[in-house]
Amino acid sequence: MTAHHLLPADMRRLPLPWNDLTPERKLALEELAHTEATEQAALEALAAALSAPQASPVPRVWSDESWELFDRIRHEAGYRLAQVMPTADRFTREGISDVLREWAGTARPPVPTWWLDAQLDLIVEVLTDQALEGWAHDVLRWLQQKPYDEAGVAAAAERCVENGLASRDAVNLLRALGTPHGEQALLRVVQDDRASEDSRSQARDALVWLRRPGYEARAQQPAQGEHPLLPPALRDLPYSWATGFQWPAQLPETADNIARARAILEACAPTAPEPDPVPAPSWHSYEDEEPPAWLEVRSVLRDFMPYAHLVTEERMTEATRECALLNIPGVPGNPDSEEAARFARRWVTWISGWIAGEVFTWLGMCVDDDTLVTPWAMELAERYARFGFVPDRAVSMLNWHDTVPSSREALARLAAEGRLPP
């Protein structure tokens, strides 16, 4: 009977340890000497694993029963699968089927044969992917330890990302290679539509880490002669974006600090409803929710412009160009376009909102003397809330000072108008 092999033909012809599919592979690689010859063998092994034509992805539909069954297979039959099919040339559909049928006959609780038959194709596909993924994980980690041909290693890792083979490990390898070969490969990956969005996101994280020293060097340069984008009242703020512009809780309630808080809130005060609400400065995912792209933009902008006085037209343009190079979703590719101008205006608004929000928090949580903030802070908070500009922070300040009549009156008016945040 003809065996239906599941791994590429070139991979099936590899010698040990490169064709090993058992848990012992990791130890064998740990004991393998790092030489130019063994590195070349590892690169050839990766090329062999990638030699099969890429099939069009087909959505996998798992029922609850399928997940339960597959989880049991991994725990109860995984060792037997490795015993029966220890090398790539022996990894076949028939081998998997035989092991699973043997296991199903003795499993407790029992596994119905019809259930296994119905799920066999899906199980074989997933087991094949996992075997290949685990194999590539070990090979890529071995290559990372002592690369000789950095250009060749980078090219192999880049191909792994393109093909979705142990992408996270491949990106980690490129990051470890650094400049120039790893960085150049990562710059290609983030622009490569063949790579998954998850892989491109991982590549962007690696690039930001590699390129951050350049961002920080730019941040050390004075902004002399540059065109500031924030109002004058904000530019002498000593608290950095690295801490979210947060004011120290122990900051004394001096006349100077109160005056600075008032000047900032007045400078940022909205004059019309805010069409693009300022996002909450901290983001928390719910279930499998993907993080918004603006978090990646903020990571770059924050390094270029860590203080308010560094938020300039020139640095915003440079940071926007960098974000476009990283292919962050939603970033305009042409920094001189009207789209880029709107992008910059949105970020100036958001930065102003985050700064104002921290001022409201300090005034509410840390200023105990109500007379210092009455009635001007209550009037400004009501205005911010009415126009939807950091309304959560503004209303929170009103609630913190709810013993003040003007604060209670503002809250009552906002409630009557239906403008209190949910």
Tab-separated table of C-alpha atoms in Angstrom:
chain	number	residue	atom	x	y	z
A	1	MET	CA	0.000	0.000	0.000
A	2	THR	CA	1.326	3.457	-0.945
A	3	ALA	CA	2.150	5.632	2.039
A	4	HIS	CA	0.833	9.172	2.044
A	5	HIS	CA	3.786	11.228	3.266
A	6	LEU	CA	2.944	14.469	5.042
A	7	LEU	CA	6.269	16.315	5.010
A	8	PRO	CA	8.205	17.653	1.973
A	9	ALA	CA	10.221	15.101	0.000
A	10	ASP	CA	13.477	17.037	0.494
A	11	MET	CA	12.930	17.004	4.234
A	12	ARG	CA	12.366	13.255	4.229
A	13	ARG	CA	15.856	12.762	2.785
A	14	LEU	CA	17.612	14.679	5.568
A	15	PRO	CA	20.018	12.825	7.896
A	16	LEU	CA	19.855	12.924	11.683
A	17	PRO	CA	19.454	15.136	13.626
A	18	TRP	CA	17.744	17.236	10.960
A	19	ASN	CA	14.972	14.725	10.279
A	20	ASP	CA	14.293	13.926	13.943
A	21	LEU	CA	10.665	14.484	15.014
A	22	THR	CA	11.017	13.224	18.590
A	23	PRO	CA	11.547	15.200	21.808
A	24	GLU	CA	15.163	13.963	21.780
A	25	ARG	CA	15.861	16.318	18.875
A	26	LYS	CA	16.361	19.285	21.193
A	27	LEU	CA	19.069	17.502	23.199
A	28	ALA	CA	20.759	16.298	20.003
A	29	LEU	CA	20.916	19.857	18.708
A	30	GLU	CA	22.216	21.161	22.021
A	31	GLU	CA	25.103	18.707	21.741
A	32	LEU	CA	25.767	19.481	18.073
A	33	ALA	CA	28.915	21.568	17.547
A	34	HIS	CA	28.455	24.964	15.916
A	35	THR	CA	30.636	25.023	12.827
A	36	GLU	CA	30.235	26.538	9.391
A	37	ALA	CA	29.479	23.042	8.077
A	38	THR	CA	26.750	22.292	10.625
A	39	GLU	CA	25.275	25.736	10.101
A	40	GLN	CA	25.100	25.074	6.366
A	41	ALA	CA	23.403	21.764	7.093
A	42	ALA	CA	20.817	23.574	9.238
A	43	LEU	CA	20.143	26.096	6.472
A	44	GLU	CA	19.734	23.282	3.961
A	45	ALA	CA	17.336	21.558	6.358
A	46	LEU	CA	15.193	24.700	6.583
A	47	ALA	CA	15.221	25.001	2.795
A	48	ALA	CA	14.079	21.384	2.588
A	49	ALA	CA	11.224	22.008	5.011
A	50	LEU	CA	10.118	24.952	2.852
A	51	SER	CA	10.521	23.158	-0.473
A	52	ALA	CA	6.932	21.974	-0.857
A	53	PRO	CA	4.525	24.289	-2.717
A	54	GLN	CA	2.392	26.405	-0.424
A	55	ALA	CA	-1.211	25.229	-0.380
A	56	SER	CA	-4.001	27.775	-0.210
A	57	PRO	CA	-5.080	28.114	3.420
A	58	VAL	CA	-8.401	26.457	4.215
A	59	PRO	CA	-10.341	27.607	7.280
A	60	ARG	CA	-10.337	25.008	10.031
A	61	VAL	CA	-13.687	24.387	11.606
A	62	TRP	CA	-13.375	22.808	15.027
A	63	SER	CA	-16.388	21.703	16.972
A	64	ASP	CA	-16.232	21.595	20.762
A	65	GLU	CA	-15.970	17.819	20.488
A	66	SER	CA	-13.047	18.160	18.074
A	67	TRP	CA	-11.103	20.323	20.487
A	68	GLU	CA	-11.745	17.900	23.312
A	69	LEU	CA	-10.664	14.979	21.152
A	70	PHE	CA	-7.527	16.692	19.913
A	71	ASP	CA	-6.525	17.707	23.425
A	72	ARG	CA	-6.802	14.082	24.514
A	73	ILE	CA	-4.778	12.917	21.505
A	74	ARG	CA	-1.915	15.249	22.397
A	75	HIS	CA	-1.810	14.101	25.995
A	76	GLU	CA	-2.673	10.423	25.616
A	77	ALA	CA	-1.286	9.464	22.198
A	78	GLY	CA	1.473	12.022	21.559
A	79	TYR	CA	4.282	9.812	22.870
A	80	ARG	CA	3.103	6.862	20.793
A	81	LEU	CA	2.999	8.998	17.638
A	82	ALA	CA	6.654	9.945	18.151
A	83	GLN	CA	7.583	6.298	18.704
A	84	VAL	CA	5.904	5.098	15.524
A	85	MET	CA	7.019	8.049	13.349
A	86	PRO	CA	10.341	9.277	14.803
A	87	THR	CA	11.724	10.734	11.556
A	88	ALA	CA	10.370	12.851	8.710
A	89	ASP	CA	10.424	9.977	6.209
A	90	ARG	CA	8.122	7.908	8.430
A	91	PHE	CA	5.594	10.630	9.164
A	92	THR	CA	2.561	9.501	7.171
A	93	ARG	CA	-1.187	9.736	7.198
A	94	GLU	CA	-1.402	5.974	7.622
A	95	GLY	CA	0.930	6.092	10.624
A	96	ILE	CA	-1.189	8.718	12.353
A	97	SER	CA	-4.388	6.853	11.526
A	98	ASP	CA	-3.061	3.541	12.889
A	99	VAL	CA	-1.883	5.097	16.157
A	100	LEU	CA	-5.135	6.948	16.695
A	101	ARG	CA	-7.302	3.918	15.977
A	102	GLU	CA	-5.231	1.807	18.342
A	103	TRP	CA	-5.530	4.526	21.001
A	104	ALA	CA	-9.279	4.949	20.416
A	105	GLY	CA	-9.855	1.264	21.058
A	106	THR	CA	-8.459	1.464	24.594
A	107	ALA	CA	-9.108	5.102	25.509
A	108	ARG	CA	-11.088	5.919	28.621
A	109	PRO	CA	-13.586	7.413	28.199
A	110	PRO	CA	-13.937	5.633	24.863
A	111	VAL	CA	-13.624	7.426	21.534
A	112	PRO	CA	-16.286	6.458	18.952
A	113	THR	CA	-14.789	5.304	15.650
A	114	TRP	CA	-17.208	7.433	13.617
A	115	TRP	CA	-16.084	10.498	15.544
A	116	LEU	CA	-12.430	9.794	14.764
A	117	ASP	CA	-13.242	9.120	11.105
A	118	ALA	CA	-15.097	12.408	10.798
A	119	GLN	CA	-12.219	14.416	12.303
A	120	LEU	CA	-9.239	12.492	10.905
A	121	ASP	CA	-8.421	14.876	8.039
A	122	LEU	CA	-8.408	17.868	10.352
A	123	ILE	CA	-6.390	16.067	13.005
A	124	VAL	CA	-3.781	14.936	10.478
A	125	GLU	CA	-3.449	18.476	9.137
A	126	VAL	CA	-2.979	20.006	12.574
A	127	LEU	CA	-0.560	17.319	13.760
A	128	THR	CA	1.518	17.855	10.632
A	129	ASP	CA	1.640	21.603	11.205
A	130	GLN	CA	2.618	21.119	14.829
A	131	ALA	CA	5.351	18.623	13.992
A	132	LEU	CA	6.841	20.995	11.431
A	133	GLU	CA	6.455	24.005	13.714
A	134	GLY	CA	8.193	22.292	16.633
A	135	TRP	CA	10.996	21.078	14.384
A	136	ALA	CA	11.565	24.575	12.938
A	137	HIS	CA	11.457	26.093	16.439
A	138	ASP	CA	14.428	23.981	17.517
A	139	VAL	CA	16.421	24.547	14.318
A	140	LEU	CA	15.954	28.319	14.391
A	141	ARG	CA	16.917	28.524	18.042
A	142	TRP	CA	20.034	26.480	17.299
A	143	LEU	CA	20.978	28.855	14.470
A	144	GLN	CA	20.537	31.850	16.753
A	145	GLN	CA	23.218	30.715	19.175
A	146	LYS	CA	26.283	31.249	16.974
A	147	PRO	CA	25.611	32.375	13.406
A	148	TYR	CA	28.521	32.400	10.937
A	149	ASP	CA	26.854	33.355	7.659
A	150	GLU	CA	24.580	36.076	8.993
A	151	ALA	CA	23.242	36.992	5.569
A	152	GLY	CA	22.355	33.363	4.832
A	153	VAL	CA	20.779	32.852	8.252
A	154	ALA	CA	18.740	36.040	7.845
A	155	ALA	CA	17.526	34.938	4.412
A	156	ALA	CA	16.411	31.565	5.803
A	157	ALA	CA	14.590	33.181	8.716
A	158	GLU	CA	12.895	35.626	6.372
A	159	ARG	CA	11.623	32.750	4.234
A	160	CYS	CA	10.229	31.102	7.351
A	161	VAL	CA	8.253	34.247	8.171
A	162	GLU	CA	6.981	34.533	4.583
A	163	ASN	CA	5.760	30.931	4.715
A	164	GLY	CA	4.374	31.079	8.247
A	165	LEU	CA	6.818	28.470	9.587
A	166	ALA	CA	7.700	29.158	13.245
A	167	SER	CA	7.338	32.853	12.439
A	168	ARG	CA	7.835	34.089	15.984
A	169	ASP	CA	11.093	32.171	16.325
A	170	ALA	CA	12.223	33.435	12.919
A	171	VAL	CA	11.500	37.046	13.905
A	172	ASN	CA	13.384	36.538	17.172
A	173	LEU	CA	16.335	35.226	15.188
A	174	LEU	CA	16.287	38.278	12.904
A	175	ARG	CA	16.118	40.555	15.908
A	176	ALA	CA	19.101	38.771	17.471
A	177	LEU	CA	21.074	39.150	14.229
A	178	GLY	CA	20.463	42.891	14.391
A	179	THR	CA	22.071	45.309	11.975
A	180	PRO	CA	22.500	45.033	9.086
A	181	HIS	CA	21.137	41.656	7.948
A	182	GLY	CA	18.428	41.045	10.535
A	183	GLU	CA	17.151	44.604	10.405
A	184	GLN	CA	17.076	44.672	6.592
A	185	ALA	CA	15.140	41.404	6.508
A	186	LEU	CA	12.645	42.684	9.082
A	187	LEU	CA	12.118	45.854	7.046
A	188	ARG	CA	11.201	43.669	4.094
A	189	VAL	CA	8.944	41.451	6.201
A	190	VAL	CA	6.795	44.340	7.485
A	191	GLN	CA	6.087	45.333	3.865
A	192	ASP	CA	5.512	41.757	2.649
A	193	ASP	CA	1.869	40.878	2.039
A	194	ARG	CA	2.780	37.192	2.011
A	195	ALA	CA	3.509	37.337	5.729
A	196	SER	CA	0.552	37.230	8.104
A	197	GLU	CA	-0.472	40.404	9.903
A	198	ASP	CA	0.530	38.754	13.175
A	199	SER	CA	4.016	38.087	11.793
A	200	ARG	CA	4.300	41.635	10.495
A	201	SER	CA	3.280	42.956	13.908
A	202	GLN	CA	5.979	40.847	15.567
A	203	ALA	CA	8.491	42.108	13.011
A	204	ARG	CA	7.510	45.718	13.762
A	205	ASP	CA	8.049	45.125	17.487
A	206	ALA	CA	11.506	43.733	16.727
A	207	LEU	CA	12.329	46.675	14.466
A	208	VAL	CA	11.268	49.232	17.056
A	209	TRP	CA	13.547	47.512	19.560
A	210	LEU	CA	16.463	47.552	17.102
A	211	ARG	CA	15.903	51.118	15.933
A	212	ARG	CA	15.048	52.643	19.313
A	213	PRO	CA	18.608	53.888	19.973
A	214	GLY	CA	18.232	56.082	16.882
A	215	TYR	CA	14.903	57.408	18.118
A	216	GLU	CA	16.369	58.179	21.517
A	217	ALA	CA	19.378	59.895	19.976
A	218	ARG	CA	16.998	62.164	18.078
A	219	ALA	CA	15.141	62.885	21.312
A	220	GLN	CA	18.381	64.105	22.882
A	221	GLN	CA	18.739	66.828	20.254
A	222	PRO	CA	17.383	70.268	21.263
A	223	ALA	CA	14.288	71.508	19.467
A	224	GLN	CA	15.883	74.860	18.692
A	225	GLY	CA	14.588	76.274	15.408
A	226	GLU	CA	11.838	73.660	15.133
A	227	HIS	CA	8.135	74.473	14.929
A	228	PRO	CA	6.256	73.445	18.110
A	229	LEU	CA	2.843	71.819	17.732
A	230	LEU	CA	1.560	72.158	21.301
A	231	PRO	CA	0.382	75.380	23.008
A	232	PRO	CA	3.020	77.332	24.981
A	233	ALA	CA	1.460	76.404	28.335
A	234	LEU	CA	2.239	72.736	27.698
A	235	ARG	CA	5.807	73.065	26.507
A	236	ASP	CA	7.458	73.497	29.897
A	237	LEU	CA	5.723	70.437	31.350
A	238	PRO	CA	8.502	68.491	33.127
A	239	TYR	CA	6.683	65.142	33.146
A	240	SER	CA	7.522	62.792	30.286
A	241	TRP	CA	5.424	60.765	27.910
A	242	ALA	CA	7.288	57.667	29.143
A	243	THR	CA	5.202	57.898	32.325
A	244	GLY	CA	2.087	58.980	30.430
A	245	PHE	CA	2.581	62.676	31.392
A	246	GLN	CA	1.467	61.671	34.887
A	247	TRP	CA	1.909	64.288	37.612
A	248	PRO	CA	3.566	63.012	40.818
A	249	ALA	CA	1.020	62.232	43.513
A	250	GLN	CA	3.245	63.874	46.124
A	251	LEU	CA	3.513	67.143	44.161
A	252	PRO	CA	2.720	69.982	46.606
A	253	GLU	CA	-0.348	72.180	46.124
A	254	THR	CA	1.690	75.326	45.517
A	255	ALA	CA	0.478	78.402	43.680
A	256	ASP	CA	2.886	77.649	40.819
A	257	ASN	CA	1.635	74.060	40.356
A	258	ILE	CA	-2.008	75.129	40.504
A	259	ALA	CA	-1.276	77.912	38.010
A	260	ARG	CA	0.412	75.470	35.636
A	261	ALA	CA	-2.537	73.082	35.866
A	262	ARG	CA	-4.988	75.865	35.107
A	263	ALA	CA	-2.909	77.211	32.200
A	264	ILE	CA	-2.698	73.776	30.599
A	265	LEU	CA	-6.430	73.104	30.912
A	266	GLU	CA	-7.280	76.517	29.517
A	267	ALA	CA	-4.858	76.082	26.612
A	268	CYS	CA	-6.298	72.662	25.697
A	269	ALA	CA	-9.943	73.521	26.372
A	270	PRO	CA	-12.193	72.464	23.483
A	271	THR	CA	-14.317	74.996	21.619
A	272	ALA	CA	-16.485	72.482	19.757
A	273	PRO	CA	-17.489	68.824	20.056
A	274	GLU	CA	-14.485	66.548	19.545
A	275	PRO	CA	-15.100	64.417	16.413
A	276	ASP	CA	-12.216	62.048	17.112
A	277	PRO	CA	-12.344	61.086	20.807
A	278	VAL	CA	-9.050	60.742	22.618
A	279	PRO	CA	-8.456	57.038	23.365
A	280	ALA	CA	-7.810	55.929	26.903
A	281	PRO	CA	-4.053	56.081	27.504
A	282	SER	CA	-3.980	52.497	28.730
A	283	TRP	CA	-5.480	49.729	26.620
A	284	HIS	CA	-6.768	46.426	27.952
A	285	SER	CA	-7.861	43.634	25.640
A	286	TYR	CA	-11.070	41.712	26.011
A	287	GLU	CA	-11.033	38.042	25.036
A	288	ASP	CA	-9.127	37.795	21.715
A	289	GLU	CA	-9.410	41.476	20.789
A	290	GLU	CA	-6.481	42.693	18.676
A	291	PRO	CA	-4.590	45.734	19.991
A	292	PRO	CA	-5.291	48.926	18.032
A	293	ALA	CA	-2.648	50.133	15.570
A	294	TRP	CA	-2.343	53.471	17.357
A	295	LEU	CA	-0.456	51.743	20.177
A	296	GLU	CA	2.342	50.980	17.733
A	297	VAL	CA	2.336	54.563	16.473
A	298	ARG	CA	2.497	55.872	20.026
A	299	SER	CA	5.496	53.680	20.776
A	300	VAL	CA	7.449	55.376	17.986
A	301	LEU	CA	6.221	58.921	18.615
A	302	ARG	CA	6.917	58.627	22.327
A	303	ASP	CA	10.566	57.763	21.653
A	304	PHE	CA	11.021	60.617	19.173
A	305	MET	CA	9.210	63.170	21.375
A	306	PRO	CA	9.376	62.093	25.032
A	307	TYR	CA	8.556	65.594	26.354
A	308	ALA	CA	5.906	68.087	25.340
A	309	HIS	CA	8.430	70.686	24.178
A	310	LEU	CA	9.791	68.143	21.673
A	311	VAL	CA	6.438	67.688	19.936
A	312	THR	CA	7.382	69.638	16.825
A	313	GLU	CA	6.384	69.637	13.193
A	314	GLU	CA	9.792	68.330	12.159
A	315	ARG	CA	9.800	65.408	14.581
A	316	MET	CA	6.198	64.541	13.835
A	317	THR	CA	7.135	64.288	10.151
A	318	GLU	CA	10.160	62.117	10.934
A	319	ALA	CA	8.155	59.862	13.229
A	320	THR	CA	5.350	59.559	10.668
A	321	ARG	CA	7.891	58.572	8.022
A	322	GLU	CA	9.291	55.965	10.408
A	323	CYS	CA	5.822	54.559	11.129
A	324	ALA	CA	5.199	54.308	7.373
A	325	LEU	CA	8.512	52.484	6.958
A	326	LEU	CA	7.354	50.028	9.608
A	327	ASN	CA	4.066	49.672	7.678
A	328	ILE	CA	1.928	50.345	10.740
A	329	PRO	CA	-1.707	50.135	9.615
A	330	GLY	CA	-3.407	53.475	9.073
A	331	VAL	CA	-0.214	55.507	8.745
A	332	PRO	CA	-0.059	57.645	5.574
A	333	GLY	CA	2.774	56.681	3.262
A	334	ASN	CA	3.449	60.212	2.011
A	335	PRO	CA	4.484	62.508	4.896
A	336	ASP	CA	3.794	65.591	2.745
A	337	SER	CA	0.180	64.684	1.926
A	338	GLU	CA	-2.996	66.160	3.376
A	339	GLU	CA	-3.664	62.741	4.888
A	340	ALA	CA	-0.376	63.043	6.789
A	341	ALA	CA	-1.373	66.527	7.955
A	342	ARG	CA	-4.655	65.134	9.331
A	343	PHE	CA	-2.691	62.311	10.961
A	344	ALA	CA	-0.421	64.844	12.690
A	345	ARG	CA	-3.364	66.986	13.835
A	346	ARG	CA	-5.078	63.932	15.320
A	347	TRP	CA	-1.968	63.009	17.268
A	348	VAL	CA	-1.469	66.565	18.521
A	349	THR	CA	-5.066	66.481	19.756
A	350	TRP	CA	-4.554	63.127	21.439
A	351	ILE	CA	-1.302	64.210	23.095
A	352	SER	CA	-3.003	67.372	24.361
A	353	GLY	CA	-5.878	65.252	25.657
A	354	TRP	CA	-3.606	62.855	27.511
A	355	ILE	CA	-1.771	65.774	29.124
A	356	ALA	CA	-5.040	67.472	30.112
A	357	GLY	CA	-6.387	64.180	31.435
A	358	GLU	CA	-3.429	63.817	33.788
A	359	VAL	CA	-3.947	67.373	35.001
A	360	PHE	CA	-7.577	66.558	35.866
A	361	THR	CA	-6.418	63.419	37.678
A	362	TRP	CA	-3.910	65.346	39.768
A	363	LEU	CA	-6.409	68.073	40.583
A	364	GLY	CA	-8.976	65.500	41.621
A	365	MET	CA	-6.940	62.886	43.450
A	366	CYS	CA	-4.113	64.942	44.892
A	367	VAL	CA	-5.443	68.453	45.566
A	368	ASP	CA	-7.294	68.376	48.871
A	369	ASP	CA	-7.928	72.102	49.266
A	370	ASP	CA	-11.136	72.691	47.298
A	371	THR	CA	-10.696	76.448	47.406
A	372	LEU	CA	-7.672	76.167	45.095
A	373	VAL	CA	-9.744	74.683	42.272
A	374	THR	CA	-13.089	76.409	42.779
A	375	PRO	CA	-14.816	77.351	40.566
A	376	TRP	CA	-12.462	77.464	37.545
A	377	ALA	CA	-11.595	73.727	37.511
A	378	MET	CA	-15.262	72.767	37.748
A	379	GLU	CA	-16.155	75.103	34.890
A	380	LEU	CA	-13.387	73.709	32.699
A	381	ALA	CA	-14.250	70.104	33.584
A	382	GLU	CA	-17.870	70.710	32.585
A	383	ARG	CA	-16.717	72.198	29.292
A	384	TYR	CA	-14.416	69.272	28.553
A	385	ALA	CA	-17.173	66.781	29.335
A	386	ARG	CA	-19.781	68.648	27.290
A	387	PHE	CA	-17.563	68.641	24.208
A	388	GLY	CA	-16.420	65.035	24.669
A	389	PHE	CA	-12.718	65.839	25.211
A	390	VAL	CA	-11.273	63.415	27.819
A	391	PRO	CA	-14.734	63.413	29.459
A	392	ASP	CA	-13.917	60.474	31.756
A	393	ARG	CA	-11.071	62.360	33.431
A	394	ALA	CA	-13.029	65.610	33.626
A	395	VAL	CA	-16.064	63.956	35.219
A	396	SER	CA	-13.846	61.967	37.582
A	397	MET	CA	-12.393	65.246	38.858
A	398	LEU	CA	-15.890	66.585	39.438
A	399	ASN	CA	-16.779	63.443	41.375
A	400	TRP	CA	-13.624	63.680	43.490
A	401	HIS	CA	-14.718	67.206	44.520
A	402	ASP	CA	-18.415	66.405	44.854
A	403	THR	CA	-18.603	68.223	48.199
A	404	VAL	CA	-18.199	71.499	46.299
A	405	PRO	CA	-21.568	72.961	45.218
A	406	SER	CA	-20.270	74.062	41.800
A	407	SER	CA	-19.044	70.533	41.141
A	408	ARG	CA	-22.392	68.970	42.042
A	409	GLU	CA	-24.191	71.532	39.890
A	410	ALA	CA	-21.950	70.752	36.911
A	411	LEU	CA	-22.565	67.035	37.324
A	412	ALA	CA	-26.301	67.620	37.507
A	413	ARG	CA	-26.309	69.660	34.304
A	414	LEU	CA	-24.224	67.049	32.468
A	415	ALA	CA	-26.550	64.281	33.680
A	416	ALA	CA	-29.604	66.198	32.524
A	417	GLU	CA	-28.042	66.604	29.083
A	418	GLY	CA	-27.063	62.929	28.921
A	419	ARG	CA	-23.364	63.804	28.675
A	420	LEU	CA	-21.998	61.783	31.555
A	421	PRO	CA	-19.700	58.985	30.363
A	422	PRO	CA	-21.232	55.508	30.666
